Short mmCIF file of C-alpha atoms and ligand atoms in Angstrom, two decimals:
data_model
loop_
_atom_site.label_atom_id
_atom_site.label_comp_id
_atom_site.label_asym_id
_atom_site.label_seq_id
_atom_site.Cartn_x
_atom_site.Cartn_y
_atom_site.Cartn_z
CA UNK A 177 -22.97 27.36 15.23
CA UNK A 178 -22.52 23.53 14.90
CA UNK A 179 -22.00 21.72 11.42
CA UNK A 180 -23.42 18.14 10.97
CA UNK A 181 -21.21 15.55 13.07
CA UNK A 182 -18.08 14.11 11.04
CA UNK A 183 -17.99 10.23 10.61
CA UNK A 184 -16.43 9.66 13.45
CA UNK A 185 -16.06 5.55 13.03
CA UNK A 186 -13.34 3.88 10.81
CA UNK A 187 -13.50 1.02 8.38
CA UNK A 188 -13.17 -1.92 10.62
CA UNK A 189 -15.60 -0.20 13.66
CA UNK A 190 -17.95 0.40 10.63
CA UNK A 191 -17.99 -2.55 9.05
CA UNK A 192 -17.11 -4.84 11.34
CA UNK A 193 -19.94 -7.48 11.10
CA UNK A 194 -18.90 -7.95 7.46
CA UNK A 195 -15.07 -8.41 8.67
CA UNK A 196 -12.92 -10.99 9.99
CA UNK A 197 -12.33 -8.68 12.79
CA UNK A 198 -12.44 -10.36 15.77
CA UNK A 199 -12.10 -9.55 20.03
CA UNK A 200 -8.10 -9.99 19.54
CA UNK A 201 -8.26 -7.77 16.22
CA UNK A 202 -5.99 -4.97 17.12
CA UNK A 203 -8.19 -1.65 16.28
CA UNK A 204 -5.63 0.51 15.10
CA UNK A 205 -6.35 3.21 12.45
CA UNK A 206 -4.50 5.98 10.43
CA UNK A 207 -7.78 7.21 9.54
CA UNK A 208 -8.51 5.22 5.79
CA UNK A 209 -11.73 5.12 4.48
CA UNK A 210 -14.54 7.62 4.72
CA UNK A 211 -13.52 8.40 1.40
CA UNK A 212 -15.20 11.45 -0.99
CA UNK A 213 -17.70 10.48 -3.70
CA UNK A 214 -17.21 13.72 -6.02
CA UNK A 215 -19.28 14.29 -8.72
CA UNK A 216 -17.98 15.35 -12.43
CA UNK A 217 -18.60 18.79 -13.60
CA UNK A 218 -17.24 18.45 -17.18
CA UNK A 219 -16.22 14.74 -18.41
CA UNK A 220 -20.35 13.58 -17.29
CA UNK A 221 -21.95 15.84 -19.25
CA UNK A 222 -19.76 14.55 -22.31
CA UNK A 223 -20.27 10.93 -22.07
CA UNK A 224 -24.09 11.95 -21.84
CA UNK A 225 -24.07 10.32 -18.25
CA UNK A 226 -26.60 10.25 -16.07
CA UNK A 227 -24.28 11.03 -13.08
CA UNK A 228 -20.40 10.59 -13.03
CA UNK A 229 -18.65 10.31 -9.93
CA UNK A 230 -15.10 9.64 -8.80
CA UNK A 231 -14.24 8.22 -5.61
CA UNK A 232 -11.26 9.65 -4.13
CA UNK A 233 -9.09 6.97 -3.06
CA UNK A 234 -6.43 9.19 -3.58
CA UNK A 235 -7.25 10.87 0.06
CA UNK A 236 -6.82 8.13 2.17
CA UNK A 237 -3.75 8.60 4.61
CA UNK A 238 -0.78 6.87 2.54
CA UNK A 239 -2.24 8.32 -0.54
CA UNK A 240 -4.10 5.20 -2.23
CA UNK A 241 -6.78 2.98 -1.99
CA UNK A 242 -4.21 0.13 0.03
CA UNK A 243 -4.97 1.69 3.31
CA UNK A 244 -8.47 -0.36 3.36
CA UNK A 245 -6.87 -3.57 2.73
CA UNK A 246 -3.45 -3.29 4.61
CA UNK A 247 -4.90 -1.95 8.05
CA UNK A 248 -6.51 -5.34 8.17
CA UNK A 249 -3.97 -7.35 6.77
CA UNK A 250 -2.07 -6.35 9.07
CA UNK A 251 -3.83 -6.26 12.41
CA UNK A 252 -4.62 -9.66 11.45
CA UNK A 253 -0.82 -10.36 11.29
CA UNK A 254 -0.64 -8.86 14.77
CA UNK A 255 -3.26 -10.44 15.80
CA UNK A 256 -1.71 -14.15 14.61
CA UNK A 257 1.59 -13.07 16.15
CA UNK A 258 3.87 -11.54 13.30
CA UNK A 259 6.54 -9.28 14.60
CA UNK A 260 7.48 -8.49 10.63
CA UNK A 261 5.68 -8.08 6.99
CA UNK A 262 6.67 -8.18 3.98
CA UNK A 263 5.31 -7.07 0.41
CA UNK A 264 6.29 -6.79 -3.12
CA UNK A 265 5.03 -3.67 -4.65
CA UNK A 266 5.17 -1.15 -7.89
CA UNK A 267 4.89 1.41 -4.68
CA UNK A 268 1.86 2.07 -3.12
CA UNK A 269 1.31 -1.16 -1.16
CA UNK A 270 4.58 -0.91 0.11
CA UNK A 271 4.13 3.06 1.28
CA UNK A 272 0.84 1.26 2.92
CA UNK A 273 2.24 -1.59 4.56
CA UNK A 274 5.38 0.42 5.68
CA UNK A 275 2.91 3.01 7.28
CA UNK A 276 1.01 0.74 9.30
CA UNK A 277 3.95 -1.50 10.24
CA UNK A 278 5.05 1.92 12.22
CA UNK A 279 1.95 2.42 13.92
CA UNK A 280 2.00 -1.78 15.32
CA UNK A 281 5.83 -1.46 16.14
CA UNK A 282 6.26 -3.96 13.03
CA UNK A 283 9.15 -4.29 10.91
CA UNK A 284 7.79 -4.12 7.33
CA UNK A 285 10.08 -5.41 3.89
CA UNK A 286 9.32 -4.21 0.74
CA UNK A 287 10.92 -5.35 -2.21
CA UNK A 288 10.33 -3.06 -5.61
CA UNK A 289 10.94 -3.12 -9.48
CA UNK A 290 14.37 -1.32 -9.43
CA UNK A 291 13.82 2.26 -11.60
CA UNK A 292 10.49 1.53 -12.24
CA UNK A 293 8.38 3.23 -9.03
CA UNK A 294 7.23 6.57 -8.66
CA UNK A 295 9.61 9.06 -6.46
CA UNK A 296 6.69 9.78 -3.82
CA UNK A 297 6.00 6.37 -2.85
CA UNK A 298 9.81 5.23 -2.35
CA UNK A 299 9.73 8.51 -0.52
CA UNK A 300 7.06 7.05 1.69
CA UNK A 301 8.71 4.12 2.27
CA UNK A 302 11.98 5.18 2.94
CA UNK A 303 10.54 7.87 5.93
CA UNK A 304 8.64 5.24 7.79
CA UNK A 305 11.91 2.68 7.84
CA UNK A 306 10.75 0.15 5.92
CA UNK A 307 13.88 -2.07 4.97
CA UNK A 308 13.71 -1.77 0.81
CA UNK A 309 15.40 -3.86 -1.88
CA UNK A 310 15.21 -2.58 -5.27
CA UNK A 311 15.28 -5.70 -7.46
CA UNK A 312 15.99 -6.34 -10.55
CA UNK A 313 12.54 -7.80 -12.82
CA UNK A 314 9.08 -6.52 -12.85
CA UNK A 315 6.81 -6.24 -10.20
CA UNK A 316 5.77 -10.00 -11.00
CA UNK A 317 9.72 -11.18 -10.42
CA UNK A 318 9.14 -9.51 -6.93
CA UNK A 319 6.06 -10.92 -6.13
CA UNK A 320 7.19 -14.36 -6.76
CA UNK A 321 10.45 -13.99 -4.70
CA UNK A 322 8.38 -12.58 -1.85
CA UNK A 323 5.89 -15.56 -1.63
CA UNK A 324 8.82 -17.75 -1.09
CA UNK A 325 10.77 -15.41 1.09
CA UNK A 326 7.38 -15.64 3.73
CA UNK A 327 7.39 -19.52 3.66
CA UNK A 328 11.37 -19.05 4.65
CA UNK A 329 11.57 -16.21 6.92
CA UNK A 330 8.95 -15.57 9.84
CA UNK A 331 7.06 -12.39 7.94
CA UNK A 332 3.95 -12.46 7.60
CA UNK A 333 3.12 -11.49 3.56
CA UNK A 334 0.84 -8.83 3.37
CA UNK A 335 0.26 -8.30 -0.78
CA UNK A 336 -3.30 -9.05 -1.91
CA UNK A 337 -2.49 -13.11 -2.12
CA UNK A 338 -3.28 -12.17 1.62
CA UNK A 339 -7.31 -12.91 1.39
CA UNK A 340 -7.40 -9.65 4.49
CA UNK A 341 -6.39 -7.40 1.86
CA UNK A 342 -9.13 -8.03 -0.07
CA UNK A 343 -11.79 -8.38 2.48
CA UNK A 344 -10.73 -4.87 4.03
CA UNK A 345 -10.66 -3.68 0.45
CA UNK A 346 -14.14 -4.47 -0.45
CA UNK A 347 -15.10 -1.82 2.01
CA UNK A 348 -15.00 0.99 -1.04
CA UNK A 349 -18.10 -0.90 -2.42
CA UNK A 350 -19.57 -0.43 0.84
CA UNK A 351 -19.21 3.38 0.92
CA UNK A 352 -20.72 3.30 -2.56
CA UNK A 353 -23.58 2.48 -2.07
CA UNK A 354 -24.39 3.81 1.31
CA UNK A 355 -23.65 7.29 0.05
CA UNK A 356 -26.01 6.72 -3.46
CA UNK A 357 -28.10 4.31 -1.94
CA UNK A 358 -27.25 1.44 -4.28
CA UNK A 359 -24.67 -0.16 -6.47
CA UNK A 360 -24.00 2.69 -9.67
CA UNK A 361 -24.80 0.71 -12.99
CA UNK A 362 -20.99 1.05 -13.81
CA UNK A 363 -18.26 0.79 -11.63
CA UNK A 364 -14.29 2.18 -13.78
CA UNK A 365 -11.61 0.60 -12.29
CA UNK A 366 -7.75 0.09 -13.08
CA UNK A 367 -6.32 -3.30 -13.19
CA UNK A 368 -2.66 -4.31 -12.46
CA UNK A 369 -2.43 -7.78 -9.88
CA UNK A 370 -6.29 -7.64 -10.05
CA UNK A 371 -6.64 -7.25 -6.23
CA UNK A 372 -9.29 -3.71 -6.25
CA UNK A 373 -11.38 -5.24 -8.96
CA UNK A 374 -12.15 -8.40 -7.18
CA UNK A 375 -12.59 -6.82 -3.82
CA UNK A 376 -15.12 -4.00 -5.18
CA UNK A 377 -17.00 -6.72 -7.13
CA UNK A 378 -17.15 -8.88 -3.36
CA UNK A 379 -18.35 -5.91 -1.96
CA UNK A 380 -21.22 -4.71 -4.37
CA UNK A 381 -22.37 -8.73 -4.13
CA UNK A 382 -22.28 -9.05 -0.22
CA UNK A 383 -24.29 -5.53 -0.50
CA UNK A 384 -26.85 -6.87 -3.00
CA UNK A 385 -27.31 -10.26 -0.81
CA UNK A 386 -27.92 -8.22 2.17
CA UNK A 387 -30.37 -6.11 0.14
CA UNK A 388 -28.79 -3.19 1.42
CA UNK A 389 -28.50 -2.50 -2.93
CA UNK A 390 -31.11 -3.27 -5.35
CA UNK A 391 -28.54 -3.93 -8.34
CA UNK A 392 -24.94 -4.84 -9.26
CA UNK A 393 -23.15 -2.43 -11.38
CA UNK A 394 -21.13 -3.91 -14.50
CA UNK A 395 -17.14 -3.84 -13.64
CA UNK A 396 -15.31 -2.44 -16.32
CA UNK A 397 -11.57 -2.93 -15.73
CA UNK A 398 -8.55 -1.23 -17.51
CA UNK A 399 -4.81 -2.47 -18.21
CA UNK A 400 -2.57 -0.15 -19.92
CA UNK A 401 -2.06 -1.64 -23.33
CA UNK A 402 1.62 -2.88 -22.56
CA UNK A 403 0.89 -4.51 -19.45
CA UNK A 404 -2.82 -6.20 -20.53
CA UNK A 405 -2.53 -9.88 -19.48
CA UNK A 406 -5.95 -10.03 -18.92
CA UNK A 407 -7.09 -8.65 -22.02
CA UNK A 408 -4.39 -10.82 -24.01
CA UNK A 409 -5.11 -13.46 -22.35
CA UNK A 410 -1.99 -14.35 -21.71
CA UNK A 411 1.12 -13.05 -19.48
CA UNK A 412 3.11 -10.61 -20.43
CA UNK A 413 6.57 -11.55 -19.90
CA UNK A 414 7.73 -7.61 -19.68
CA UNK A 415 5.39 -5.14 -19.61
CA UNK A 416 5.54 -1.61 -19.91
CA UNK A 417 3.43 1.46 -19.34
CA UNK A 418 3.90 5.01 -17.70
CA UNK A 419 1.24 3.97 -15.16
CA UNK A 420 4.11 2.71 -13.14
CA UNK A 421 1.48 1.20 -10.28
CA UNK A 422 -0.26 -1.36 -13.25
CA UNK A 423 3.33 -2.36 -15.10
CA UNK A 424 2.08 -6.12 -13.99
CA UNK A 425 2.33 -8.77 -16.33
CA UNK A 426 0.78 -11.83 -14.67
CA UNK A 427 -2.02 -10.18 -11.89
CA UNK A 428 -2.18 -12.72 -8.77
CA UNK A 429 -5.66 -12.16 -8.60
CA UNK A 430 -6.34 -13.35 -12.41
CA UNK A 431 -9.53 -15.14 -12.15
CA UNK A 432 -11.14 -13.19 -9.80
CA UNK A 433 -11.28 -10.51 -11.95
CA UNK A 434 -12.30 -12.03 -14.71
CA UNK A 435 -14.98 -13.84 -12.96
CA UNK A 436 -16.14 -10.22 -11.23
CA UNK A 437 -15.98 -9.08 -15.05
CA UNK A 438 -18.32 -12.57 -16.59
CA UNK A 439 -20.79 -12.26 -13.78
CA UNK A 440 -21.26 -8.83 -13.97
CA UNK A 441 -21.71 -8.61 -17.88
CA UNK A 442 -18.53 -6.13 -17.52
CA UNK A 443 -15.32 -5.88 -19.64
CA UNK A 444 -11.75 -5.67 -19.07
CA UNK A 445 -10.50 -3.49 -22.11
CA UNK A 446 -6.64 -1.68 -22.56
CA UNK A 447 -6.14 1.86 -22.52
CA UNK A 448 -3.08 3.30 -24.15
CA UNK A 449 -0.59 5.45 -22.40
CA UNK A 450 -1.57 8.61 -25.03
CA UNK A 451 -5.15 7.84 -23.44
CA UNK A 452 -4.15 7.58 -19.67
CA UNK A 453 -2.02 10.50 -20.07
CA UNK A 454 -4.80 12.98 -21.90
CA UNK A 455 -7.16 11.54 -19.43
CA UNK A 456 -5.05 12.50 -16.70
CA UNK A 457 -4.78 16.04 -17.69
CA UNK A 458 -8.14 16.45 -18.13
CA UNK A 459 -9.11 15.44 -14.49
CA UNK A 460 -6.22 17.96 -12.84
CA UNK A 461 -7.22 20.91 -15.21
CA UNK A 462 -11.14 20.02 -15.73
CA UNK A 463 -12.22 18.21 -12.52
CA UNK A 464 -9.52 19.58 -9.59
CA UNK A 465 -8.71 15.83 -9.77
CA UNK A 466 -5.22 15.26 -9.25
CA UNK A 467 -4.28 11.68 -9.74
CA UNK A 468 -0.98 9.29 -10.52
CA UNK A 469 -1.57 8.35 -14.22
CA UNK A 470 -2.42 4.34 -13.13
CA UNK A 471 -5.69 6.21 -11.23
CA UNK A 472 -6.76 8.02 -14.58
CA UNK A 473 -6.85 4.54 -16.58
CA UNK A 474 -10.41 3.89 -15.09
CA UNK A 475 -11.64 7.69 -17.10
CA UNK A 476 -9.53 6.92 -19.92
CA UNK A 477 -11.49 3.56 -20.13
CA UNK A 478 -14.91 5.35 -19.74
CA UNK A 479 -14.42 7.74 -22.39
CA UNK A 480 -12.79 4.95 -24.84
CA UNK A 481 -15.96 2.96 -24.59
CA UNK A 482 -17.98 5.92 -24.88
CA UNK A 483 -16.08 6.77 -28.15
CA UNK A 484 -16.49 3.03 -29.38
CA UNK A 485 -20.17 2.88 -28.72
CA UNK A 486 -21.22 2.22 -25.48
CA UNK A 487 -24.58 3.55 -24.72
CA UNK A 488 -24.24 5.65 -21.05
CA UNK A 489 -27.37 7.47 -21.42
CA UNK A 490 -29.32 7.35 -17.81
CA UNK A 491 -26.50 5.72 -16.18
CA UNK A 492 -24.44 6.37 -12.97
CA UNK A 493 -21.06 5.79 -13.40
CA UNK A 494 -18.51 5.65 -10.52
CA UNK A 495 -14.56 5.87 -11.52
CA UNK A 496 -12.09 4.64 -8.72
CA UNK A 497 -9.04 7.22 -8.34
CA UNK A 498 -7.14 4.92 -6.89
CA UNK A 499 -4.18 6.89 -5.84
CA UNK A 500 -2.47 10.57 -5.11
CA UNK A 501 -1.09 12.40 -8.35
CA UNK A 502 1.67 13.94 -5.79
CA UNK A 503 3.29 10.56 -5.29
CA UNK A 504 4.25 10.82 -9.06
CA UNK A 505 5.47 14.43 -9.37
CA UNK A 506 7.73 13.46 -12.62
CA UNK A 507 4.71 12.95 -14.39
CA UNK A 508 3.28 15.68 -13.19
CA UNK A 509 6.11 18.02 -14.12
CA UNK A 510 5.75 16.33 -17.90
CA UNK A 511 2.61 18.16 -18.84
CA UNK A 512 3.73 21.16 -20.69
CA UNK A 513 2.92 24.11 -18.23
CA UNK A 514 3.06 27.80 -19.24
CA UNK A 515 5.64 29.23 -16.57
CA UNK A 516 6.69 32.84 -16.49
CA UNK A 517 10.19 34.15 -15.26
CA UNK A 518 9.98 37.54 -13.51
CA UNK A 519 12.46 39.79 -11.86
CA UNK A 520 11.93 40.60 -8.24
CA UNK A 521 9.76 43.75 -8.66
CA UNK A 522 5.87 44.32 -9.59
CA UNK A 523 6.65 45.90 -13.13
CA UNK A 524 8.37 42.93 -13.98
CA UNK A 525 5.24 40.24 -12.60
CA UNK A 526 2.94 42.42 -14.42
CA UNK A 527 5.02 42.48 -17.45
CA UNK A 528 5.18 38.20 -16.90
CA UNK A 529 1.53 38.06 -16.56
CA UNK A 530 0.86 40.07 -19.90
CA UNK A 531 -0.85 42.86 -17.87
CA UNK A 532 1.49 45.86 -18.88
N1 F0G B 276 -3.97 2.06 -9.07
C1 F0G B 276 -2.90 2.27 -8.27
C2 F0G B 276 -2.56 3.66 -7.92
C3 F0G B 276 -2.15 1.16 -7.79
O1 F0G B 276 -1.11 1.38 -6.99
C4 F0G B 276 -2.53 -0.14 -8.17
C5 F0G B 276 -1.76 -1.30 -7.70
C6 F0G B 276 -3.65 -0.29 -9.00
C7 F0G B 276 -4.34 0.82 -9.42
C8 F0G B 276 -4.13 -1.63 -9.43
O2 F0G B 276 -4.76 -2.31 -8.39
O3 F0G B 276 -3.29 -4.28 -8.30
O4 F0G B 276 -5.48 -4.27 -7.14
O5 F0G B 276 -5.37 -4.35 -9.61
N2 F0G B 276 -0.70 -1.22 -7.04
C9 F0G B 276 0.00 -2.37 -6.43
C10 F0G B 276 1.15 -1.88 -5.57
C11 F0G B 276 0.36 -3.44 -7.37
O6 F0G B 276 2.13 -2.63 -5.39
O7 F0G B 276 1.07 -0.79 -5.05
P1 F0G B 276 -4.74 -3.91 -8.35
#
């Protein structure tokens, strides 16, 4: 017996007319994209949805949605001659950049909030040798420092102020709508330096002008509430949330997203930590969703609107999860859990279990 034949093509082979992927473009893949659309079995039915989904960023091969963006950030950097790369992250970017550094025989720098980055990703980078500096500051103190360090140094600078990053990011929207066959009428997203949002709002538009989607879904963007510049509208000079990956106080990509959020009659709204957190346990133990709290901001933003009024009655909704819950086991090992002790005999486990 044969099952039907696995995608066998990756982002850049896939999309590559929409890319700046040219002859020289090193094709080199660790497998990202391709990612699962999975439909809600509990949290739709509450919001009165027409159809929830959440797209699993979470399982591309570094764990987050920065795989699309980084592999061709940086075969463009190969391609233009870099030998190293650099990147400030809160963590996931810099678990990305260090993975496919390894796989071009790069070098890659990362430079991270000290204390302030989940144990998974350091992990991450630390196993692929990426050269790290824990610095003192906020992810925004690191950013700044690295944008100067690649006009210095010969690294090539490979956050999302790199406009590849964004152009292999907007790939996600693709996917979308080739697996629904069009744009959802609301697309969830989490917003820290306002890279995804931008990208996924490029991508639903190039989409919609190629008529390959018959609408544009409404981008509705969540900040935590102690790190929401964009909903302030101003910077936040130290911003703090458990969502470790969105502790950004002054997002790079600013007015992108809150053009992406005006021309899409969307909203960029803050979600408190209480909020991410509850929604965070209810998409491990409701939806087999495991995801790093900065991923559940885009439900806990669904279900706040919801509460406050919003009308989702016949609409599709699709929530990014923008990254792996096991990246963030601390978290994880927060929510209260009901575990037994039990001596090392079946009396005693049954006894444990309440079944004697
Ligand atoms: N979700 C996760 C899991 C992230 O790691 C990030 C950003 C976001 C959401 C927000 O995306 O920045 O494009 O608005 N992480 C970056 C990093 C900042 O360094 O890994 P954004």
């Amino acid at each position: 017996m044969t099952g039907s034949p696995l995608p066998t093509r990756f982002i850049l082979e896939r999309y590559r007319e929409l890319l700046p992927v040219t002859d020289r473009t090193p094709m080199v893949t660790l497998g990202e994209g391709g990612t699962p659309l999975l439909r809600s079995r509990s949290i739709e039915k509450e919001l009165g949805l027409k159809a929830l989904y959440f797209k699993l960023e979470s399982m591309n091969p570094t764990g987050s949605f920065k795989d699309r963006g980084m592999v061709l950030a940086i075969a463009k950097a190969v391609e233009d001659g870099a030998k190293a790369v650099i990147c400030a992250s809160t963590g996931n970017t810099s678990a990305s950049a260090a993975a496919f550094a390894v796989r071009h025989g790069l070098k890659a720098y990362v430079i991270v909030p000290d204390g302030k980055i989940a144990m998974g990703k350091l992990a991450q980078a630390i196993v692929h040798g990426a050269d790290i500096v824990q610095m003192a500051g906020s992810f925004d103190d690191a950013l700044n420092v690295v944008r100067e360090l690649a006009t210095r140094h010969p690294v090539a600078l490979v956050n999302s102020v790199n406009p590849h990053r964004i152009e292999g990011q907007k790939t996600g929207a693709f996917e979308i709508v080739d697996e629904l066959g069009d744009a959802p009428e609301i697309l969830c997203i989490p917003v820290g330096n306002a890279g995804n949002i931008s990208a996924y709002w490029r991508g639903f538009q190039e989409y919609y002008e190629l008529e390959h989607a018959r609408q544009l879904p409404q981008m509705w963007g969540f900040q935590a509430e102690g790190a929401a510049p964009i909903v302030n509208g101003a910077p936040v000079a130290h911003p703090e949330t458990i969502a470790t990956a969105i502790r950004i106080g002054n997002p790079a990509s600013w007015d992108m997203a809150v053009d992406a959020r005006d021309r899409s009659g969307g909203r960029i709204r803050a979600v408190t930590d209480e909020e991410i957190l509850e929604a965070y346990r209810r998409l491990a133990a409701e939806e087999a969703v495991f995801c790093e709290p900065a991923s559940a901001a885009s439900v806990a933003g669904l279900i706040r609107q919801h509460r406050e009024g919003a009308d989702l009655s016949g609409k599709t909704a699709v929530c990014i999860i923008t990254g792996n819950g096991l990246k963030d086991p601390d978290t994880a090992l927060g929510v209260t859990a009901q575990i037994h002790r039990a001596e090392a005999d079946l009396p005693s486990v049954e006894r444990a279990l309440g079944w004697a």
